Structures are given as structure tokens and as C-alpha cells.
Backbone as a ProteinNet text record, in pm:
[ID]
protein_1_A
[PRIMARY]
XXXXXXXXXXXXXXXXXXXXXXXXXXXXXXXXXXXXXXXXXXXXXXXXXXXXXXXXXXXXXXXXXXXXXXXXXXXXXXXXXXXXXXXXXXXXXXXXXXXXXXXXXXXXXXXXXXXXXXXXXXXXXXXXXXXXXXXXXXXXXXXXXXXXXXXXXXXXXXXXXXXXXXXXXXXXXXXXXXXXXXXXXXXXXXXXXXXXXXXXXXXX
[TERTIARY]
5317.9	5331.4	5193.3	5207.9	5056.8	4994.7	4877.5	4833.9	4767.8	4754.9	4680.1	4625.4	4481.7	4456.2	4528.3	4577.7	4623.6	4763.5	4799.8	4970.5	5056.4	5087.9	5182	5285.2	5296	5398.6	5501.1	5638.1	5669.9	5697.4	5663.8	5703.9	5763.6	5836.9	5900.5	5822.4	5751.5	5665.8	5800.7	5777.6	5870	5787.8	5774.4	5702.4	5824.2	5838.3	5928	5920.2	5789.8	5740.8	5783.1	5839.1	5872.6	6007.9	6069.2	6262.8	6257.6	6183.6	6175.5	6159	6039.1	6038.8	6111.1	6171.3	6284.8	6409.3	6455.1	6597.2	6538.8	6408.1	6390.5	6394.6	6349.6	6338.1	6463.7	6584.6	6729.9	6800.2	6744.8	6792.8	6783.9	6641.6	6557.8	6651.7	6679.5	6745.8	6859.2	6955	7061.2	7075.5	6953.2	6981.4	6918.2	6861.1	6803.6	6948.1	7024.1	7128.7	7246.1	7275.3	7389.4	7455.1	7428.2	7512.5	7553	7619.2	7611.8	7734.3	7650.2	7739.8	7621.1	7657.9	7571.2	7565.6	7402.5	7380.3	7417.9	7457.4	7498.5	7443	7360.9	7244.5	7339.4	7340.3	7449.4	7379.8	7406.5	7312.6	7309.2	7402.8	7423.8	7243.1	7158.1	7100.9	6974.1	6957.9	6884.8	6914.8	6942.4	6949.4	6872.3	6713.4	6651.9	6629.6	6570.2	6617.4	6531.4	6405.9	6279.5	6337.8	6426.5	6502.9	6644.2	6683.2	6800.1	6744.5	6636.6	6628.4	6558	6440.7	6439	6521.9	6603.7	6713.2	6781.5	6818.9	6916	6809.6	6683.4	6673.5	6646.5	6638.4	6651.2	6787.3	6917.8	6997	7117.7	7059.9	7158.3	7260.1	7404.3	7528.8	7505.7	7566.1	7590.7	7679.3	7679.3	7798.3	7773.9	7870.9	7937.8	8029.1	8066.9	8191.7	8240.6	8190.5	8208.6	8252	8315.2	8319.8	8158.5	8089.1	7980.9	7892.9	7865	7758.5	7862.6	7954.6	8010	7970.8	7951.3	7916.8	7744.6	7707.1	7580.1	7515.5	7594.2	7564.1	7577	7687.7	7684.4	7584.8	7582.6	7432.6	7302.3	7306.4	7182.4	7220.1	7323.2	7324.7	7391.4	7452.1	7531.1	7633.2	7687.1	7778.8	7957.5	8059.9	8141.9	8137.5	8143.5	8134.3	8038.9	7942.3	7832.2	7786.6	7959.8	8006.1	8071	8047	8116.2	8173.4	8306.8	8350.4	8401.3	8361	8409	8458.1	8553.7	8574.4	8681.7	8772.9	8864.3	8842.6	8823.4	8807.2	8933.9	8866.6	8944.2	9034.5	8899	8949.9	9016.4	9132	9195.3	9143.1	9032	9014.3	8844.7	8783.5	8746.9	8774.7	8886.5	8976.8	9004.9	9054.4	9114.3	8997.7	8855.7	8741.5	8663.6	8695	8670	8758.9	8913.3	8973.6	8986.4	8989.5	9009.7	8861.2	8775.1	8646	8540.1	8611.7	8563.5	8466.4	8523.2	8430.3	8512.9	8459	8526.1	8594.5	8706.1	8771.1	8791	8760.8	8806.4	8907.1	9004.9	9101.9	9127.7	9074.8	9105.8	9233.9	9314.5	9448.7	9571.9	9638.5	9796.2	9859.8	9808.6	9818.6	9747.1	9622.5	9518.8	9558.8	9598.9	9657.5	9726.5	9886.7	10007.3	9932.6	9839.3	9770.1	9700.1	9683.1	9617.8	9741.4	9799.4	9890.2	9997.5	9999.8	10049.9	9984.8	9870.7	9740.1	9788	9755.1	9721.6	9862.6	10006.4	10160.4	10158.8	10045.3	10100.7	10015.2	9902.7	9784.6	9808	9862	9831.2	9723.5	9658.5	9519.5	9554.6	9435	9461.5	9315.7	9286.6	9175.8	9125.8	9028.5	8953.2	8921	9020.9	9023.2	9019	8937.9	8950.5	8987.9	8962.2	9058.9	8885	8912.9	8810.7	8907.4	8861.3	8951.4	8897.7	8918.2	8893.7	8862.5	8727.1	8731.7	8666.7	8731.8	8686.2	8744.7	8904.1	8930.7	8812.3	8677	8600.2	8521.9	8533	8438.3	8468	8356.3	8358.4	8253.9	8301.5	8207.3	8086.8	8171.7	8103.1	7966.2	8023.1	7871.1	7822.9	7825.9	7748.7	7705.8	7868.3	7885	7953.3	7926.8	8004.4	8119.8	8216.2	8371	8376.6	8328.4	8342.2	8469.3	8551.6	8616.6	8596.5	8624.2	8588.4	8701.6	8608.1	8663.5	8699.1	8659	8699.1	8768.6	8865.8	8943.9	9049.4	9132.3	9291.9	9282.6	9383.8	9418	9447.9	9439.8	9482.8	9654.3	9704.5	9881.1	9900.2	9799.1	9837.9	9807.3	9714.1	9686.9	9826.1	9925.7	10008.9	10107.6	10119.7	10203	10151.3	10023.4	9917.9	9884	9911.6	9920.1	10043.2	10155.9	10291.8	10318	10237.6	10251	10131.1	10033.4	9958.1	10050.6	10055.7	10147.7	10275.7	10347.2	10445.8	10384.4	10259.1	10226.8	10159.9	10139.1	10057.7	9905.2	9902.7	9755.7	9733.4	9617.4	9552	9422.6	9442.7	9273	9206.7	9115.5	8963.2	8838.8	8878.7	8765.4	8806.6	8773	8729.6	8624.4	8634.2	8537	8508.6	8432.3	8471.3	8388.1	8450.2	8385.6	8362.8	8321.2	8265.4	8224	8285.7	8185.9	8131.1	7982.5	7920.3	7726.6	7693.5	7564.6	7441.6	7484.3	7402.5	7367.8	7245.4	7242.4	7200.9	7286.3	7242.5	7359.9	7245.1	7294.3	7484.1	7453.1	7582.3	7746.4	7701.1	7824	7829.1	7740.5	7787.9	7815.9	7822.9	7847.9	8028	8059.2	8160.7	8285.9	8198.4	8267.7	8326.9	8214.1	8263.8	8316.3	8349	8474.2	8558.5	8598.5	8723	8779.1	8672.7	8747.3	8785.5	8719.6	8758.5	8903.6	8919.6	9063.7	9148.3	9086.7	9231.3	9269.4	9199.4	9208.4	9289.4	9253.3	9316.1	9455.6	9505.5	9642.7	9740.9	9632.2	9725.5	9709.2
10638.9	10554.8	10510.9	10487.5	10450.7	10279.1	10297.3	10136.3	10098.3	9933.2	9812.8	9750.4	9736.6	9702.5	9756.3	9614.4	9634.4	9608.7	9612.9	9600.1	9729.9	9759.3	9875.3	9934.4	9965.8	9925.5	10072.5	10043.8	9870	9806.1	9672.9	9577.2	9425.1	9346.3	9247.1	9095	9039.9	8942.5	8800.8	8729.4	8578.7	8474.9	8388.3	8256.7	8150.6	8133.1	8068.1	7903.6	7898.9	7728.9	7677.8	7766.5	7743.7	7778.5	7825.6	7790.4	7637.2	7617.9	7464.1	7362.9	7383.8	7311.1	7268.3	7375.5	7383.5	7316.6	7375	7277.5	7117.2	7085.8	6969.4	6898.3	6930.6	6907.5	6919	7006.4	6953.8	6820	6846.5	6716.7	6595.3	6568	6460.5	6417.3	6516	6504.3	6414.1	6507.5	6445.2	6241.7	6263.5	6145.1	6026.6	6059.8	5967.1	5933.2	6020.6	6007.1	5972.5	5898.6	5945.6	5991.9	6145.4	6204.6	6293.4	6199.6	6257.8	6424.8	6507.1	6592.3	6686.1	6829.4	6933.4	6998.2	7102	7217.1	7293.4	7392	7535.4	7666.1	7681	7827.2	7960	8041.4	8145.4	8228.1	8278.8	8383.9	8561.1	8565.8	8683.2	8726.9	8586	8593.3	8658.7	8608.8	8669.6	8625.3	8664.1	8695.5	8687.6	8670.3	8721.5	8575.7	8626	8527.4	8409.1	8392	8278.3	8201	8307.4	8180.8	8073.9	8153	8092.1	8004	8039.9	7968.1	7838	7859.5	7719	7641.6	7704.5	7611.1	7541.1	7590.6	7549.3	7441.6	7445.7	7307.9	7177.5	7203	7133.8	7101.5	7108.1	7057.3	7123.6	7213.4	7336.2	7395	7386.6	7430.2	7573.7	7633.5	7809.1	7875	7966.7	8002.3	8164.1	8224.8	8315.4	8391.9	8524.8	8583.1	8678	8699.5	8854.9	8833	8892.4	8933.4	8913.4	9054.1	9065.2	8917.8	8850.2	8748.1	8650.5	8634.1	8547	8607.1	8693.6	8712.8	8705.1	8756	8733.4	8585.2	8491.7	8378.3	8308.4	8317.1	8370.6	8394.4	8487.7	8582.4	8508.5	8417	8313.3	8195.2	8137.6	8063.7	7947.3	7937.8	7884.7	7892	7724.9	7692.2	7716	7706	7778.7	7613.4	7493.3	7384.3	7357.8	7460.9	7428.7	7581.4	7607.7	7699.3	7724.1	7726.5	7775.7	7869.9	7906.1	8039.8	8091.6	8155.4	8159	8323.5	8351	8517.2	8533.3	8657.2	8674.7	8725.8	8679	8763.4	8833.3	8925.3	9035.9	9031.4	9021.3	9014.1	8831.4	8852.6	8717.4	8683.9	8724.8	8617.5	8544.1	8573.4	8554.6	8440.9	8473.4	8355.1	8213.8	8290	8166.2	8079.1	8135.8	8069.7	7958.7	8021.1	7921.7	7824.7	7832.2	7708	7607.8	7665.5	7549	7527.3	7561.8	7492.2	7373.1	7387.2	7312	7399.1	7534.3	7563.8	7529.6	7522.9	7487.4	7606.7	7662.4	7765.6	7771.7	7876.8	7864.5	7924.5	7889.3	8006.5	8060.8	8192.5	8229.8	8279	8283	8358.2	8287.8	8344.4	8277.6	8333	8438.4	8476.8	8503.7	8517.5	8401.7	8311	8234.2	8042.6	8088.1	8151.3	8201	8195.9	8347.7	8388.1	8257.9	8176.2	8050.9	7992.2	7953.3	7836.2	7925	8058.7	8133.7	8058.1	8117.5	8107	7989.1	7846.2	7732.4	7664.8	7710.8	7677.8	7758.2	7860	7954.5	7891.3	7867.7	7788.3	7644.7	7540.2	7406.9	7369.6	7393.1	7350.9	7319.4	7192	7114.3	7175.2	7227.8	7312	7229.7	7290	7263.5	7320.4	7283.1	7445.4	7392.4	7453.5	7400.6	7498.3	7502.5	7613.5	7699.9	7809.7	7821.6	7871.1	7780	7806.7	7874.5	7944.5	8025.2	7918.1	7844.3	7796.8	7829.3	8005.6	8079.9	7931.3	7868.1	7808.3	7740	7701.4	7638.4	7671.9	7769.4	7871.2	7902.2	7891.5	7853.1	7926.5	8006.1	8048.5	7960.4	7890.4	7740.6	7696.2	7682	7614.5	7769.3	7859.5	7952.1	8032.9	8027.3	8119.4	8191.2	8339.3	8472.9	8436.4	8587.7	8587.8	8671.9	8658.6	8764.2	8722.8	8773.5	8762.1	8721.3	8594.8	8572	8673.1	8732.7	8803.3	8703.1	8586.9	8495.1	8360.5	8343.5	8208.5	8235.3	8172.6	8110.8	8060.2	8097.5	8006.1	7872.6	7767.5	7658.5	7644.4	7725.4	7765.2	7830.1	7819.9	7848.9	7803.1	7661.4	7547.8	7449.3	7436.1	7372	7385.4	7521.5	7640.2	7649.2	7628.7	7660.8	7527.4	7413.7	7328.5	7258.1	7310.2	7315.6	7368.7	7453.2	7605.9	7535.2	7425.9	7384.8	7250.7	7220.6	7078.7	7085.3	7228.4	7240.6	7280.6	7329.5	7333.8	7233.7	7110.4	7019.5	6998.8	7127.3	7119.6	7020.2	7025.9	6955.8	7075.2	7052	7070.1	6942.1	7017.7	6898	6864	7019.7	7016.6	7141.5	7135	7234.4	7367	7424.2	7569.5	7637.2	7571.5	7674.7	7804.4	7876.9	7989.5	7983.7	8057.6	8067.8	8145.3	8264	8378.5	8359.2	8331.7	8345	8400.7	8454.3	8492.6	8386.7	8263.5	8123.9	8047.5	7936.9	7884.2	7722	7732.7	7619.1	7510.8	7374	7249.7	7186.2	7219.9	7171.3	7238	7363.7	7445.4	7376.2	7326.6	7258.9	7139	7003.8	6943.7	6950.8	7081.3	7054.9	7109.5	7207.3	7242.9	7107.5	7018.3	6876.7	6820.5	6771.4	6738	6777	6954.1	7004.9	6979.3	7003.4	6977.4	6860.9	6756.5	6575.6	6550	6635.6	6587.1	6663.1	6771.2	6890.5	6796.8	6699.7	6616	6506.3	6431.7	6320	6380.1	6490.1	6551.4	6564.9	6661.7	6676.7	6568.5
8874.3	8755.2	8707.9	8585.6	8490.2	8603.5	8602.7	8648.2	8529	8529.3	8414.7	8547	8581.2	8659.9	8819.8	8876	8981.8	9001.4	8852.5	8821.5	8821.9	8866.4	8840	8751.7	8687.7	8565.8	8570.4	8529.4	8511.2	8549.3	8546	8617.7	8568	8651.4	8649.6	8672.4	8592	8575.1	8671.4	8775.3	8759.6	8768.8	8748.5	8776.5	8862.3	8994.6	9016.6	8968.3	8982.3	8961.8	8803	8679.5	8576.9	8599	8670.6	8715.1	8703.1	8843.1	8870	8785.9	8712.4	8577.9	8489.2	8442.2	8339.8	8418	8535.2	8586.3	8659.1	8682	8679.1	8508	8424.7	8289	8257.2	8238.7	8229.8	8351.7	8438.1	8512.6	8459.7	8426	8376.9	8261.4	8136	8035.4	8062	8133.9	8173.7	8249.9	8318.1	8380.3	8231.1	8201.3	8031.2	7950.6	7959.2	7864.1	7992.6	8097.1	8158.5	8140.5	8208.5	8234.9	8364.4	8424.4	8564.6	8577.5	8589.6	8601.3	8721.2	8725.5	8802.9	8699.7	8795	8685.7	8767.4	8716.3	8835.7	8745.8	8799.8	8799.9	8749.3	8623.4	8657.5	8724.2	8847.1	8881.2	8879	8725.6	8662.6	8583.8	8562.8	8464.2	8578.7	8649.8	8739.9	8910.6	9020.6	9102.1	9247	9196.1	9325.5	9381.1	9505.9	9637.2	9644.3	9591.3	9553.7	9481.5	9331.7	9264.1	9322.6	9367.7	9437.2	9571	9617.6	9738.7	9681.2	9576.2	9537.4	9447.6	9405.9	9328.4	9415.7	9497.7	9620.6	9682.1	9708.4	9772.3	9658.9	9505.8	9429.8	9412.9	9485.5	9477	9389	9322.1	9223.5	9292.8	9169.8	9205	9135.9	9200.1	9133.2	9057.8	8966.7	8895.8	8939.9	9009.2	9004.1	8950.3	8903.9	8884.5	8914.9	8981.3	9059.8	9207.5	9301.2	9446.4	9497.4	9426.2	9490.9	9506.2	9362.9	9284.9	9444.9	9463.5	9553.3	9743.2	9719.4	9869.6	9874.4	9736.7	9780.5	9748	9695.1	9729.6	9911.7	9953	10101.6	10190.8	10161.9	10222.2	10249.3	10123	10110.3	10164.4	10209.3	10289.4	10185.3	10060.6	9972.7	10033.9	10014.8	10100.6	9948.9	9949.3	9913.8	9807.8	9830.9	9779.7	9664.3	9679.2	9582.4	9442.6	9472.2	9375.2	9231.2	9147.9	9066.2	9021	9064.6	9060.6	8898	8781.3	8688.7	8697.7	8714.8	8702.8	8853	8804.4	8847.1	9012.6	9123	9257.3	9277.6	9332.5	9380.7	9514.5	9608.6	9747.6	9802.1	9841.1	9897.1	9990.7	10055.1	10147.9	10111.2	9969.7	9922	9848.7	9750.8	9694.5	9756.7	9905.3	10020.7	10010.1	10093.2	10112.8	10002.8	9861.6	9761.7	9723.6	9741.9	9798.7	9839.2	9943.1	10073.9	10142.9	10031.7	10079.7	10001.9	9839.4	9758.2	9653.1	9676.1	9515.5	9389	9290.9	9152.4	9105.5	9119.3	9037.1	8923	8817.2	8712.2	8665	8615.1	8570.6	8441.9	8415.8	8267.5	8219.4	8319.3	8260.3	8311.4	8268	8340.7	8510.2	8466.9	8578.1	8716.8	8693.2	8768.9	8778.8	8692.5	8763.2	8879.8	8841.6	8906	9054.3	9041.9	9168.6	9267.2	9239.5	9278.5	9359.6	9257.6	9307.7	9383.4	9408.2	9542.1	9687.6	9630.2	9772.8	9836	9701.9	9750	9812.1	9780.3	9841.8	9990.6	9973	10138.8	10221.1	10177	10245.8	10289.1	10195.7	10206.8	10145	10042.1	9982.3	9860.9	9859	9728.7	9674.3	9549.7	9526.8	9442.3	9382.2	9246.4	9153.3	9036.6	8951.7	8805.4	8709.8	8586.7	8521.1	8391.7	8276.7	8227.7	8151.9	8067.8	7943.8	7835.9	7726.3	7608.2	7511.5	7404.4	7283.9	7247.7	7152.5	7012.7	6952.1	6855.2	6734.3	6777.3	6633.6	6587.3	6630.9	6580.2	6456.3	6480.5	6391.9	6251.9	6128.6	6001.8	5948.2	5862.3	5749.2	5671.1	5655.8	5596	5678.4	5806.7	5910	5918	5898.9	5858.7	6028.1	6056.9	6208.5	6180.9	6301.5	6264.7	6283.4	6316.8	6289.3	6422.9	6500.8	6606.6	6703.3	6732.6	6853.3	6961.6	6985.8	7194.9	7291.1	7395.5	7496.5	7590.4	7597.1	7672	7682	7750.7	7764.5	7752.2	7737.8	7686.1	7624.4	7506.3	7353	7425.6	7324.8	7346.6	7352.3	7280	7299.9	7460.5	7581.8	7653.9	7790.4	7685.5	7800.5	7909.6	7822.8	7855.7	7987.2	7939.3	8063.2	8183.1	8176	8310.9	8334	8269.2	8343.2	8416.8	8347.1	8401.8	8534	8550.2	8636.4	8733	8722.5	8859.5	8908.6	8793.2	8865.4	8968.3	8907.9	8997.2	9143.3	9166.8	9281.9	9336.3	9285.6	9339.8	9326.7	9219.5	9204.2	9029.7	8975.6	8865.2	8784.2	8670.8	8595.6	8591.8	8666.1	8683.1	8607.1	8503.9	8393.4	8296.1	8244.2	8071.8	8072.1	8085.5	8067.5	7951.1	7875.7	7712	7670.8	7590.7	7569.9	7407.7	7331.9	7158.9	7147	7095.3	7088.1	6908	6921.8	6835	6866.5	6732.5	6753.8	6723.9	6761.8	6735.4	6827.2	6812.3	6910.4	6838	6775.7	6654.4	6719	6765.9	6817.1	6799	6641.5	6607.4	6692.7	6718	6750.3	6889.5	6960.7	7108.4	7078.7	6998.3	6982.5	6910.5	6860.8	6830.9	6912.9	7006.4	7139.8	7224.2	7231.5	7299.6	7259.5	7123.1	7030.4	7070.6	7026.1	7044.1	7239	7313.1	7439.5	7454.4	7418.7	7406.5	7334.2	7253.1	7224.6	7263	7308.8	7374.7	7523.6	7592.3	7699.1	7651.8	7537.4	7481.5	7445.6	7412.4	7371.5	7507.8	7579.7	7701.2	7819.7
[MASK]
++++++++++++++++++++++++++++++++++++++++++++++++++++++++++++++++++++++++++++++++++++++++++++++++++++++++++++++++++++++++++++++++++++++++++++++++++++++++++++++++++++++++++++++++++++++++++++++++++++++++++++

């Protein structure tokens, strides 16, 4: 391969000390405004082990969606509690482990719920599972956002059922997961994401 100096190319530039920065600098944010919540790292966006190992001693929760993104959190020594599972697992004893250990489940479908509240009636586990819901109705020509289709969530016509369908097992939604498929990153559209989930809570 061509060299630039003593770089080899091509190559993958990281600065870990500007991870740090930036999720100390959202922390900071958060605590100015109370708002006590976690950040959880997706680690679809990048992966390698410097980042994850110093996120993890800064105190960072993880978002996963995959089998794999879940074992190889594992691997690193991420405990199942300091998970965010968004995406459908495959393997059940995978599933079990994020359970009955305290990762945050998310459920995008109905039948994913179903699959849950199997586990959690054969098991005995009271889990932690929130929704991720489809919030395209937001979206307006007017505020001058596309028309694209979200691949992700559940309509809001199908929040109700799946919460019907945890209660009968003893379980609860613990939180909101939203999705928007748009090509923007313009302030307003998250502010009205938090609207729309604030009253889809106040309804149900």
C-alpha cells in the first residue's frame, strides 16, 4: 500500500480522548438542565475496544441490536444491566440473560412483546422493557421535513395491545423509544418527538 510519511494508508484516524470529551460534555449538559437519565453509547457507530473500554469506566450504558453487538459487549466485560437492548435477539438464552439481569429491552413489534412475556411467565422475571414507537405522524411539509417512510417502530394504533399483552403478564413499559425517519437534524423535530411521546404517556 501507498505510504504519507509513516502512515499507511488507508487508514482509520480515532482520538479516544475526544469520545471522552464529547460524552463528558453531554453529561455536563444534562446535569445543567436536570436531567437525570443515562447515555448509552450505540456501539453500531463504532465498536473498537479503547472506545468501549473508556466509556465504560466513564460510567456509559450501551445500546445494542444485534446477537453479535450483545455478545461482544460481553466479551468486554459489560455487565447485561448496563444494556440497552434495541433489536430483535435471536438466540433465547441471550434474551433470558437480558431479562432476568436488568438490561432495558426494547420491543418493536407485537410479537416480540408476545416472545417476551413467554420467556418472562416460564422464567419468573419481572424485566425491563420499553416500546420503540414509529413517530413518522410528526412529519410536515410545512416544517420543511421529508416524506420518507420509518422502517422503524410501532404505530401508535399498536401501542395499546402491547401494553395489554405485558400487563397480562405482569410486566410494564418503562419508557418510550422513538424512531422519525427523516433527512434532518434540525432542533425542532426533537423537541416535537418529546411532545408527541409526553402525551402518548398522558393518554395511556
Amino acid at each position: 500500500m501507498p505510504q504519507v510519511g509513516k502512515i499507511v494508508t488507508p487508514c482509520f484516524e480515532m482520538d479516544v480522548a475526544a469520545v471522552q470529551r464529547n460524552y463528558a460534555a453531554l453529561l455536563h449538559a444534562f446535569d445543567e438542565n436536570h436531567v437525570h437519565g443515562k447515555i448509552a453509547y450505540s456501539i453500531k457507530a463504532n465498536y473498537h475496544p479503547d472506545i468501549l473500554a473508556a466509556l465504560q469506566k466513564m460510567g456509559s450504558w450501551f445500546e445494542a441490536c444485534t446477537d453479535h453487538e450483545v455478545e461482544l459487549l460481553r466479551s468486554y466485560g459489560v455487565p447485561f444491566c448496563r444494556m440497552v437492548v434495541n433489536g430483535y435477539l435471536l438466540k433465547d438464552e441471550l434474551l433470558k440473560g437480558c431479562l432476568e439481569q436488568g438490561a432495558l429491552v426494547i420491543l418493536g413489534s407485537y410479537l416480540y412483546a408476545r416472545r417476551v412475556c413467554e420467556m418472562t411467565s416460564k422464567y419468573s422475571l419481572q424485566a425491563r422493557l420499553g416500546v420503540r414507537v414509529n413517530l413518522d405522524e410528526i412529519k410536515s411539509k410545512e416544517a420543511g421535513f421529508d416524506s420518507l417512510e420509518s422502517r422503524f417502530g410501532i404505530p401508535n394504533s399498536t401501542l395499546l395491545p402491547i401494553q395489554s399483552l405485558l400487563q397480562s403478564a405482569g410486566q410494564k413499559i418503562t419508557c418510550l423509544h422513538a424512531h422519525c425517519a427523516l433527512n434532518t437534524r434540525a432542533p425542532m423535530i426533537y423537541v416535537r418527538m418529546v411532545q408527541r411521546m409526553s402525551r402518548m404517556v398522558e393518554e395511556k
